[in-house]
């Protein structure tokens, strides 16, 4: 074959070992490989390529007309087997066909990868550049087995990304075990994470498989890893280093095969500096960092997500299709969304409930005092309902005073919502647009729970 006519650069190796070095150091599109060579022969080179995942079309050339040898080469991945003397025209046609087939194969693989990516990330909606970059990074790491640390504000969808990475990994058929680290106490940590045997402590009536062992062959997701107690961190570090666990009350160590994905909304640099988080554990967690952007950085995704949540809500509740007025979509896009996607979903649901007709032309007036509201971004709060209120009325806005300090406004907003919900923390958290644990911390922070309870008891 004429290399100039084929517009090809030709690399020549004198033996099998030299051929392997060329493959290691160069991008090769097509390999003409003689079977009988000094050192490693052509079969050895084919075996090396197969072991190292080198998908290069190979045309085997030999003086032997051994059919069994030809079959062996084809089974090992060779594109064609030609005997000497080789006809130049036949070699050129074979080379062109091999390159054409390889090009088509790459296009098909790329298309399959794009379709797979859409399926894996189907629960993550967005067309902004910020979220596309995030999905691209997650796609790059999901086929590996390295630990991933997902960082982002609360409500940005960190667990969805963790699940997507698992679903796109070689461990996809294995378990996906999720643990909320903030809920793990020192007393239960060893049992929950590593398991226990029957009789190892009071109440251990049967053997228990810990979370790490449950994740064997799959992925373990440690959510809010930044809230993990410093004493437990040391034990988790050992499991990450050794990939072995020992159940409470048992001397035997059990090997575990897992991939770790963790998530946090905290800044680890400050936690490490103050000694509340181990630096050595952090470096184990962050083999690959992945940052999930907050909703305010995702531009047009706000309208797209709002429409998706509205459609899903209507379908789930057998409601006729609803739509937003353009003014409302503009208001949504100009709001800061400190609660991110979770907050947006709550606002959309409330708007759908409070609607008149089949078009949403106003948003709930009540928003938590923590929210940073751009000027004129949302309508002024409506007048509050007289107390006590019914469960139906709880869905309506409960305004916070405007001319007051941020701290006082938050306290008053929480107090009004808490009393309106008759002390039901789940309902209170829902209408405030925050998690139940966040509500509990705020009640404790302001010393409000006791005073509100007393107030509720006095209510006739």
Coordinates of C-alpha atoms in Angstrom, one line a residue:
X1 CA 0.0 0.0 0.0
X2 CA 1.3 3.5 -0.9
X3 CA 1.5 5.5 2.3
X4 CA 1.7 8.8 0.4
X5 CA -1.4 8.0 -1.7
X6 CA -3.3 7.0 1.5
X7 CA -2.1 10.3 3.2
X8 CA -0.8 8.3 6.2
X9 CA 2.2 8.6 8.5
X10 CA 4.0 5.2 8.8
X11 CA 5.7 4.0 12.0
X12 CA 7.9 0.9 11.7
X13 CA 8.8 -1.6 14.5
X14 CA 11.4 -4.3 14.1
X15 CA 9.9 -6.7 16.6
X16 CA 7.0 -7.3 18.9
X17 CA 8.5 -5.4 21.9
X18 CA 9.2 -2.4 19.8
X19 CA 5.7 -2.5 18.4
X20 CA 4.3 -2.4 21.9
X21 CA 6.4 0.6 22.8
X22 CA 5.1 2.4 19.6
X23 CA 1.6 1.6 20.7
X24 CA 2.3 3.1 24.1
X25 CA 3.8 6.3 22.8
X26 CA 1.7 7.0 19.8
X27 CA -1.8 7.3 18.6
X28 CA -2.2 4.6 16.0
X29 CA -5.2 4.3 13.7
X30 CA -4.4 1.0 11.9
X31 CA -1.8 -1.7 12.7
X32 CA -0.3 -4.1 10.1
X33 CA 1.1 -6.9 12.2
X34 CA 3.3 -9.8 11.2
X35 CA 2.8 -13.0 13.2
X36 CA 6.4 -14.2 13.1
X37 CA 8.6 -11.5 14.8
X38 CA 11.6 -11.6 17.1
X39 CA 10.8 -11.3 20.8
X40 CA 7.1 -11.1 21.2
X41 CA 5.2 -12.4 18.1
X42 CA 2.1 -11.0 16.6
X43 CA -0.2 -13.2 18.8
X44 CA 1.6 -11.8 21.9
X45 CA 1.0 -8.2 20.6
X46 CA -2.7 -8.9 20.0
X47 CA -2.9 -10.3 23.6
X48 CA -1.3 -7.1 25.0
X49 CA -3.7 -5.0 23.1
X50 CA -6.7 -6.9 24.3
X51 CA -5.5 -6.8 28.0
X52 CA -5.0 -3.0 27.8
X53 CA -8.2 -2.2 26.0
X54 CA -6.5 -0.9 22.8
X55 CA -9.3 -0.9 20.2
X56 CA -7.2 -0.5 17.0
X57 CA -8.1 -2.3 13.8
X58 CA -5.4 -4.9 13.1
X59 CA -4.5 -6.6 9.8
X60 CA -2.5 -9.8 10.4
X61 CA 0.1 -10.6 7.8
X62 CA 1.9 -14.0 7.6
X63 CA 3.6 -16.4 5.2
X64 CA 1.7 -19.3 6.8
X65 CA -1.6 -20.4 5.4
X66 CA -2.6 -22.0 8.7
X67 CA -6.5 -21.8 9.0
X68 CA -6.4 -22.5 12.7
X69 CA -4.0 -19.6 13.3
X70 CA -6.1 -17.3 11.2
X71 CA -9.2 -18.2 13.3
X72 CA -7.2 -17.6 16.5
X73 CA -6.3 -14.1 15.3
X74 CA -9.8 -13.2 14.4
X75 CA -11.1 -14.4 17.8
X76 CA -8.5 -12.2 19.5
X77 CA -9.8 -9.2 17.7
X78 CA -7.9 -8.9 14.4
X79 CA -9.9 -7.3 11.6
X80 CA -8.4 -9.4 8.8
X81 CA -5.8 -12.1 8.1
X82 CA -3.7 -11.8 4.9
X83 CA -1.0 -14.2 3.6
X84 CA 2.2 -13.2 1.9
X85 CA 2.8 -12.1 -0.8
X86 CA 0.2 -9.5 -0.1
X87 CA -1.5 -7.8 -3.1
X88 CA -1.2 -4.0 -2.7
X89 CA -4.7 -3.3 -4.0
X90 CA -6.3 -5.9 -1.7
X91 CA -4.3 -4.5 1.2
X92 CA -5.4 -0.9 0.4
X93 CA -9.1 -1.9 0.2
X94 CA -8.9 -3.9 3.5
X95 CA -7.2 -1.0 5.2
X96 CA -9.9 1.5 4.0
X97 CA -12.7 -0.8 5.1
X98 CA -11.1 -1.3 8.5
X99 CA -10.7 2.4 9.1
X100 CA -14.2 3.1 7.8
X101 CA -15.7 0.4 10.1
X102 CA -13.7 1.8 13.1
X103 CA -15.0 5.3 12.4
X104 CA -18.6 4.0 12.3
X105 CA -18.0 2.1 15.5
X106 CA -16.8 5.2 17.3
X107 CA -19.9 7.2 16.1
X108 CA -22.2 4.5 17.3
X109 CA -20.4 4.3 20.7
X110 CA -20.7 8.1 21.0
X111 CA -24.4 8.0 20.2
X112 CA -24.9 5.2 22.7
X113 CA -23.0 7.1 25.3
X114 CA -25.1 10.2 24.7
X115 CA -28.4 8.2 25.0
X116 CA -27.1 6.5 28.1
X117 CA -26.2 9.9 29.6
X118 CA -29.7 11.2 29.0
X119 CA -31.2 8.1 30.6
X120 CA -28.8 8.2 33.6
X121 CA -29.4 12.0 34.3
X122 CA -33.1 12.0 33.3
X123 CA -34.1 13.1 36.8
X124 CA -31.8 16.1 36.6
X125 CA -33.5 18.9 34.6
X126 CA -31.7 21.9 33.1
X127 CA -30.2 23.4 30.0
X128 CA -27.9 26.0 31.5
X129 CA -24.2 25.8 30.9
X130 CA -23.5 25.4 34.6
X131 CA -25.5 22.2 34.9
X132 CA -24.3 20.8 31.6
X133 CA -20.7 21.2 32.8
X134 CA -21.6 19.5 36.1
X135 CA -23.2 16.6 34.2
X136 CA -20.2 16.3 32.0
X137 CA -17.8 16.0 35.0
X138 CA -20.1 13.4 36.6
X139 CA -20.1 11.5 33.3
X140 CA -16.3 11.5 33.2
X141 CA -15.9 10.1 36.8
X142 CA -18.8 7.6 36.9
X143 CA -17.0 4.9 34.9
X144 CA -14.1 5.0 37.3
X145 CA -13.9 3.6 40.9
X146 CA -12.5 6.7 42.6
X147 CA -14.2 8.4 45.6
X148 CA -16.3 11.4 44.8
X149 CA -17.0 14.3 47.1
X150 CA -20.1 16.3 46.0
X151 CA -20.2 19.9 47.3
X152 CA -23.2 22.2 47.1
X153 CA -25.9 24.1 49.0
X154 CA -28.8 22.3 50.5
X155 CA -31.5 21.5 48.0
X156 CA -29.3 21.5 44.9
X157 CA -29.8 17.8 44.1
X158 CA -26.6 16.2 45.5
X159 CA -28.2 12.9 46.1
X160 CA -29.6 12.8 42.5
X161 CA -26.1 13.2 41.2
X162 CA -24.8 10.5 43.5
X163 CA -27.5 8.1 42.3
X164 CA -26.7 9.0 38.7
X165 CA -23.0 8.3 39.1
X166 CA -23.8 4.9 40.6
X167 CA -26.2 4.1 37.8
X168 CA -23.6 4.9 35.2
X169 CA -20.8 2.9 36.9
X170 CA -19.7 -0.7 36.6
X171 CA -21.4 -1.2 40.0
X172 CA -24.8 -0.2 38.7
X173 CA -26.2 -3.7 39.4
X174 CA -25.0 -3.6 43.0
X175 CA -26.7 -1.9 46.0
X176 CA -26.8 1.9 46.5
X177 CA -26.8 2.5 50.2
X178 CA -27.6 6.1 51.5
X179 CA -26.7 7.3 55.0
X180 CA -27.5 10.7 56.5
X181 CA -24.4 11.3 58.6
X182 CA -26.1 14.1 60.6
X183 CA -28.5 11.5 62.0
X184 CA -25.8 9.1 63.3
X185 CA -25.1 9.3 67.0
X186 CA -21.9 8.2 68.7
X187 CA -23.8 5.5 70.6
X188 CA -25.2 3.9 67.4
X189 CA -22.4 4.7 65.0
X190 CA -20.5 1.4 65.3
X191 CA -23.6 -0.8 65.0
X192 CA -25.1 1.2 62.1
X193 CA -22.0 1.6 60.0
X194 CA -20.2 -1.7 60.7
X195 CA -22.9 -4.0 62.1
X196 CA -23.1 -6.1 65.3
X197 CA -23.6 -9.7 66.3
X198 CA -26.4 -11.0 68.5
X199 CA -25.8 -10.4 72.2
X200 CA -23.0 -7.9 71.7
X201 CA -24.9 -5.3 73.8
X202 CA -28.2 -4.9 75.5
X203 CA -31.0 -5.0 72.8
X204 CA -28.9 -6.7 70.2
X205 CA -31.4 -9.6 69.7
X206 CA -30.1 -10.6 66.3
X207 CA -27.1 -10.1 63.9
X208 CA -27.1 -6.8 62.0
X209 CA -25.3 -6.0 58.8
X210 CA -23.8 -2.5 58.8
X211 CA -24.1 0.0 56.1
X212 CA -20.7 -0.5 54.6
X213 CA -21.3 -4.3 54.4
X214 CA -24.7 -3.7 52.9
X215 CA -22.9 -1.7 50.1
X216 CA -20.6 -4.6 49.2
X217 CA -20.4 -4.8 45.4
X218 CA -22.1 -1.4 45.0
X219 CA -21.9 2.2 46.2
X220 CA -22.2 3.8 49.6
X221 CA -23.4 7.4 49.8
X222 CA -22.5 9.4 52.9
X223 CA -24.8 12.4 52.8
X224 CA -23.8 15.5 54.9
X225 CA -20.4 13.9 55.7
X226 CA -19.4 17.2 57.2
X227 CA -21.7 16.5 60.1
X228 CA -20.0 13.3 61.0
X229 CA -18.6 13.2 64.6
X230 CA -14.8 13.5 64.9
X231 CA -14.6 10.1 66.7
X232 CA -16.6 8.3 64.0
X233 CA -14.4 9.9 61.3
X234 CA -11.4 7.9 62.4
X235 CA -13.3 4.7 62.1
X236 CA -14.7 5.6 58.7
X237 CA -11.1 6.5 57.6
X238 CA -9.9 3.0 58.5
X239 CA -12.6 1.3 56.5
X240 CA -11.8 3.5 53.4
X241 CA -8.1 2.6 53.8
X242 CA -8.4 -1.1 54.5
X243 CA -11.8 -2.0 52.9
X244 CA -12.5 -4.2 55.9
X245 CA -15.1 -4.0 58.7
X246 CA -15.5 -5.7 62.0
X247 CA -18.9 -6.1 63.5
X248 CA -19.4 -5.1 67.1
X249 CA -18.9 -8.1 69.3
X250 CA -17.0 -10.0 66.6
X251 CA -13.2 -10.6 66.2
X252 CA -13.4 -11.6 62.6
X253 CA -12.7 -8.9 60.0
X254 CA -14.8 -8.9 56.8
X255 CA -13.6 -7.6 53.4
X256 CA -16.0 -5.2 51.7
X257 CA -15.9 -4.0 48.2
X258 CA -17.6 -0.6 47.7
X259 CA -17.3 2.8 46.0
X260 CA -17.7 5.8 48.2
X261 CA -19.6 9.0 47.2
X262 CA -20.1 11.6 49.9
X263 CA -21.8 15.0 49.9
X264 CA -21.7 18.2 52.0
X265 CA -22.8 21.8 52.0
X266 CA -20.0 22.8 54.4
X267 CA -16.6 24.4 53.7
X268 CA -14.1 21.9 54.8
X269 CA -11.2 24.3 54.9
X270 CA -12.6 26.0 58.0
X271 CA -13.6 22.6 59.6
X272 CA -10.1 21.2 59.2
X273 CA -8.5 24.4 60.5
X274 CA -10.7 24.3 63.7
X275 CA -10.1 20.5 64.1
X276 CA -13.7 19.4 63.7
X277 CA -12.9 17.4 60.5
X278 CA -9.9 15.2 59.9
X279 CA -7.7 16.4 57.0
X280 CA -6.6 12.8 56.2
X281 CA -10.2 11.7 55.8
X282 CA -11.0 14.7 53.7
X283 CA -8.2 13.8 51.2
X284 CA -9.6 10.3 51.0
X285 CA -13.1 11.6 50.3
X286 CA -12.1 14.2 47.7
X287 CA -10.3 12.0 45.1
X288 CA -12.6 13.7 42.7
X289 CA -14.5 16.9 43.7
X290 CA -17.9 17.7 42.1
X291 CA -19.5 21.0 42.7
X292 CA -23.3 21.4 42.1
X293 CA -24.2 25.0 41.3
X294 CA -27.1 26.7 43.2
X295 CA -30.3 27.5 41.4
X296 CA -29.5 31.2 41.2
X297 CA -26.5 30.4 39.0
X298 CA -28.6 28.3 36.5
X299 CA -30.4 31.1 34.6
X300 CA -33.2 29.8 32.5
X301 CA -33.3 26.5 34.3
X302 CA -35.6 28.2 36.9
X303 CA -38.5 28.5 34.4
X304 CA -37.8 25.1 33.0
X305 CA -37.9 23.5 36.5
X306 CA -40.9 25.4 37.5
X307 CA -42.9 24.2 34.5
X308 CA -41.7 20.6 35.1
X309 CA -42.7 20.7 38.8
X310 CA -46.1 22.2 37.9
X311 CA -46.8 19.5 35.2
X312 CA -45.7 16.7 37.7
X313 CA -47.9 18.1 40.4
X314 CA -50.9 18.3 38.1
X315 CA -50.4 14.7 36.9
X316 CA -49.9 13.3 40.5
X317 CA -53.0 15.0 41.8
X318 CA -55.2 14.5 38.7
X319 CA -55.5 18.3 38.1
X320 CA -56.2 19.7 34.7
X321 CA -53.0 21.2 33.1
X322 CA -51.9 24.5 34.5
X323 CA -49.6 27.2 33.3
X324 CA -47.7 30.2 34.6
X325 CA -48.3 33.8 33.5
X326 CA -45.1 35.3 31.9
X327 CA -45.0 37.8 34.8
X328 CA -44.9 35.0 37.3
X329 CA -42.1 33.2 35.5
X330 CA -40.1 36.5 35.5
X331 CA -40.7 36.8 39.2
X332 CA -39.4 33.3 39.8
X333 CA -36.3 33.9 37.6
X334 CA -35.4 37.1 39.6
X335 CA -35.7 35.5 43.0
X336 CA -32.5 34.4 44.8
X337 CA -33.7 30.9 45.9
X338 CA -31.7 30.2 49.0
X339 CA -33.5 26.9 49.4
X340 CA -32.7 26.0 45.8
X341 CA -34.6 23.4 43.9
X342 CA -36.5 22.1 47.0
X343 CA -37.7 25.6 47.7
X344 CA -38.8 26.1 44.1
X345 CA -40.8 22.9 44.1
X346 CA -42.6 23.9 47.3
X347 CA -43.5 27.3 45.9
X348 CA -44.8 25.8 42.7
X349 CA -47.0 23.3 44.6
X350 CA -48.4 26.1 46.8
X351 CA -49.0 28.3 43.8
X352 CA -50.9 25.4 42.1
X353 CA -53.1 24.9 45.3
X354 CA -53.9 28.6 45.7
X355 CA -54.6 29.2 42.0
X356 CA -57.8 30.6 40.6
X357 CA -58.6 29.1 37.1
X358 CA -56.1 27.2 35.1
X359 CA -53.4 29.9 35.0
X360 CA -51.1 30.9 37.9
X361 CA -50.9 34.6 38.1
X362 CA -49.6 35.1 41.6
X363 CA -47.1 33.6 44.0
X364 CA -47.4 32.8 47.7
X365 CA -46.6 36.0 49.7
X366 CA -45.0 34.2 52.6
X367 CA -41.3 33.4 52.4
X368 CA -38.9 32.6 55.2
X369 CA -37.1 35.6 56.6
X370 CA -33.8 33.9 55.7
X371 CA -34.6 34.3 52.0
X372 CA -32.8 37.1 50.2
X373 CA -35.6 38.7 48.1
X374 CA -34.5 41.0 45.3
X375 CA -36.4 44.3 45.2
X376 CA -39.8 43.9 43.6
X377 CA -39.0 40.3 42.7
X378 CA -42.1 38.9 44.4
X379 CA -45.5 40.3 45.4
X380 CA -46.0 41.8 48.8
X381 CA -47.4 39.4 51.5
X382 CA -51.1 39.1 51.8
X383 CA -52.9 39.8 55.1
X384 CA -52.5 37.0 57.6
X385 CA -55.4 34.7 58.5
X386 CA -57.1 34.9 61.9
X387 CA -56.1 32.1 64.3
X388 CA -56.8 29.3 64.7
X389 CA -56.6 28.2 61.1
X390 CA -57.7 25.0 59.5
X391 CA -55.4 22.5 57.6
X392 CA -56.7 23.9 54.3
X393 CA -55.9 27.5 55.4
X394 CA -52.3 26.5 56.4
X395 CA -51.6 26.3 52.6
X396 CA -52.1 30.0 52.4
X397 CA -49.4 32.6 53.1
X398 CA -48.5 33.7 56.6
X399 CA -46.6 37.0 56.4
X400 CA -43.6 38.1 58.4
X401 CA -43.4 41.8 59.6
X402 CA -41.3 43.9 57.2
X403 CA -40.1 46.8 59.4
X404 CA -38.0 44.8 61.8
X405 CA -34.6 43.2 62.2
X406 CA -33.8 40.0 60.2
X407 CA -33.6 38.0 63.5
X408 CA -36.9 39.3 64.8
X409 CA -38.6 38.8 61.5
X410 CA -37.4 35.2 61.4
X411 CA -38.6 34.5 65.0
X412 CA -42.0 36.1 64.3
X413 CA -42.4 34.1 61.0
X414 CA -41.5 30.9 62.7
X415 CA -43.8 31.6 65.7
X416 CA -46.8 32.4 63.4
X417 CA -46.3 29.3 61.3
X418 CA -45.7 27.1 64.3
X419 CA -48.8 28.3 66.1
X420 CA -50.9 28.2 62.9
X421 CA -49.9 24.5 62.5
X422 CA -50.8 23.8 66.1
X423 CA -47.3 22.7 67.0
X424 CA -47.0 20.3 64.0
X425 CA -43.3 20.6 63.1
X426 CA -43.6 18.8 59.8
X427 CA -46.3 21.1 58.5
X428 CA -44.5 24.2 59.9
X429 CA -41.3 23.2 58.1
X430 CA -43.2 22.6 54.9
X431 CA -44.9 26.0 54.8
X432 CA -41.6 27.8 55.8
X433 CA -39.8 26.0 53.0
X434 CA -37.1 24.5 55.2
X435 CA -36.3 21.0 56.5
X436 CA -37.7 19.7 59.7
X437 CA -34.2 19.5 61.2
X438 CA -33.5 23.1 60.2
X439 CA -36.8 24.2 62.0
X440 CA -35.8 22.3 65.1
X441 CA -32.3 24.0 65.2
X442 CA -34.0 27.4 64.8
X443 CA -36.5 26.7 67.6
X444 CA -33.6 25.6 69.8
X445 CA -31.4 28.5 68.7
X446 CA -34.0 31.1 69.7
X447 CA -35.3 29.1 72.7
X448 CA -38.8 29.2 71.2
X449 CA -40.1 25.7 71.4
X450 CA -40.9 25.9 75.1
X451 CA -42.6 29.3 74.9
X452 CA -44.6 28.4 71.8
X453 CA -45.8 25.1 73.5
X454 CA -47.0 27.2 76.5
X455 CA -48.8 29.5 74.2
X456 CA -50.5 26.6 72.4
X457 CA -51.6 25.1 75.7
X458 CA -53.3 28.4 76.7
X459 CA -55.2 28.6 73.5
X460 CA -58.9 27.9 74.1

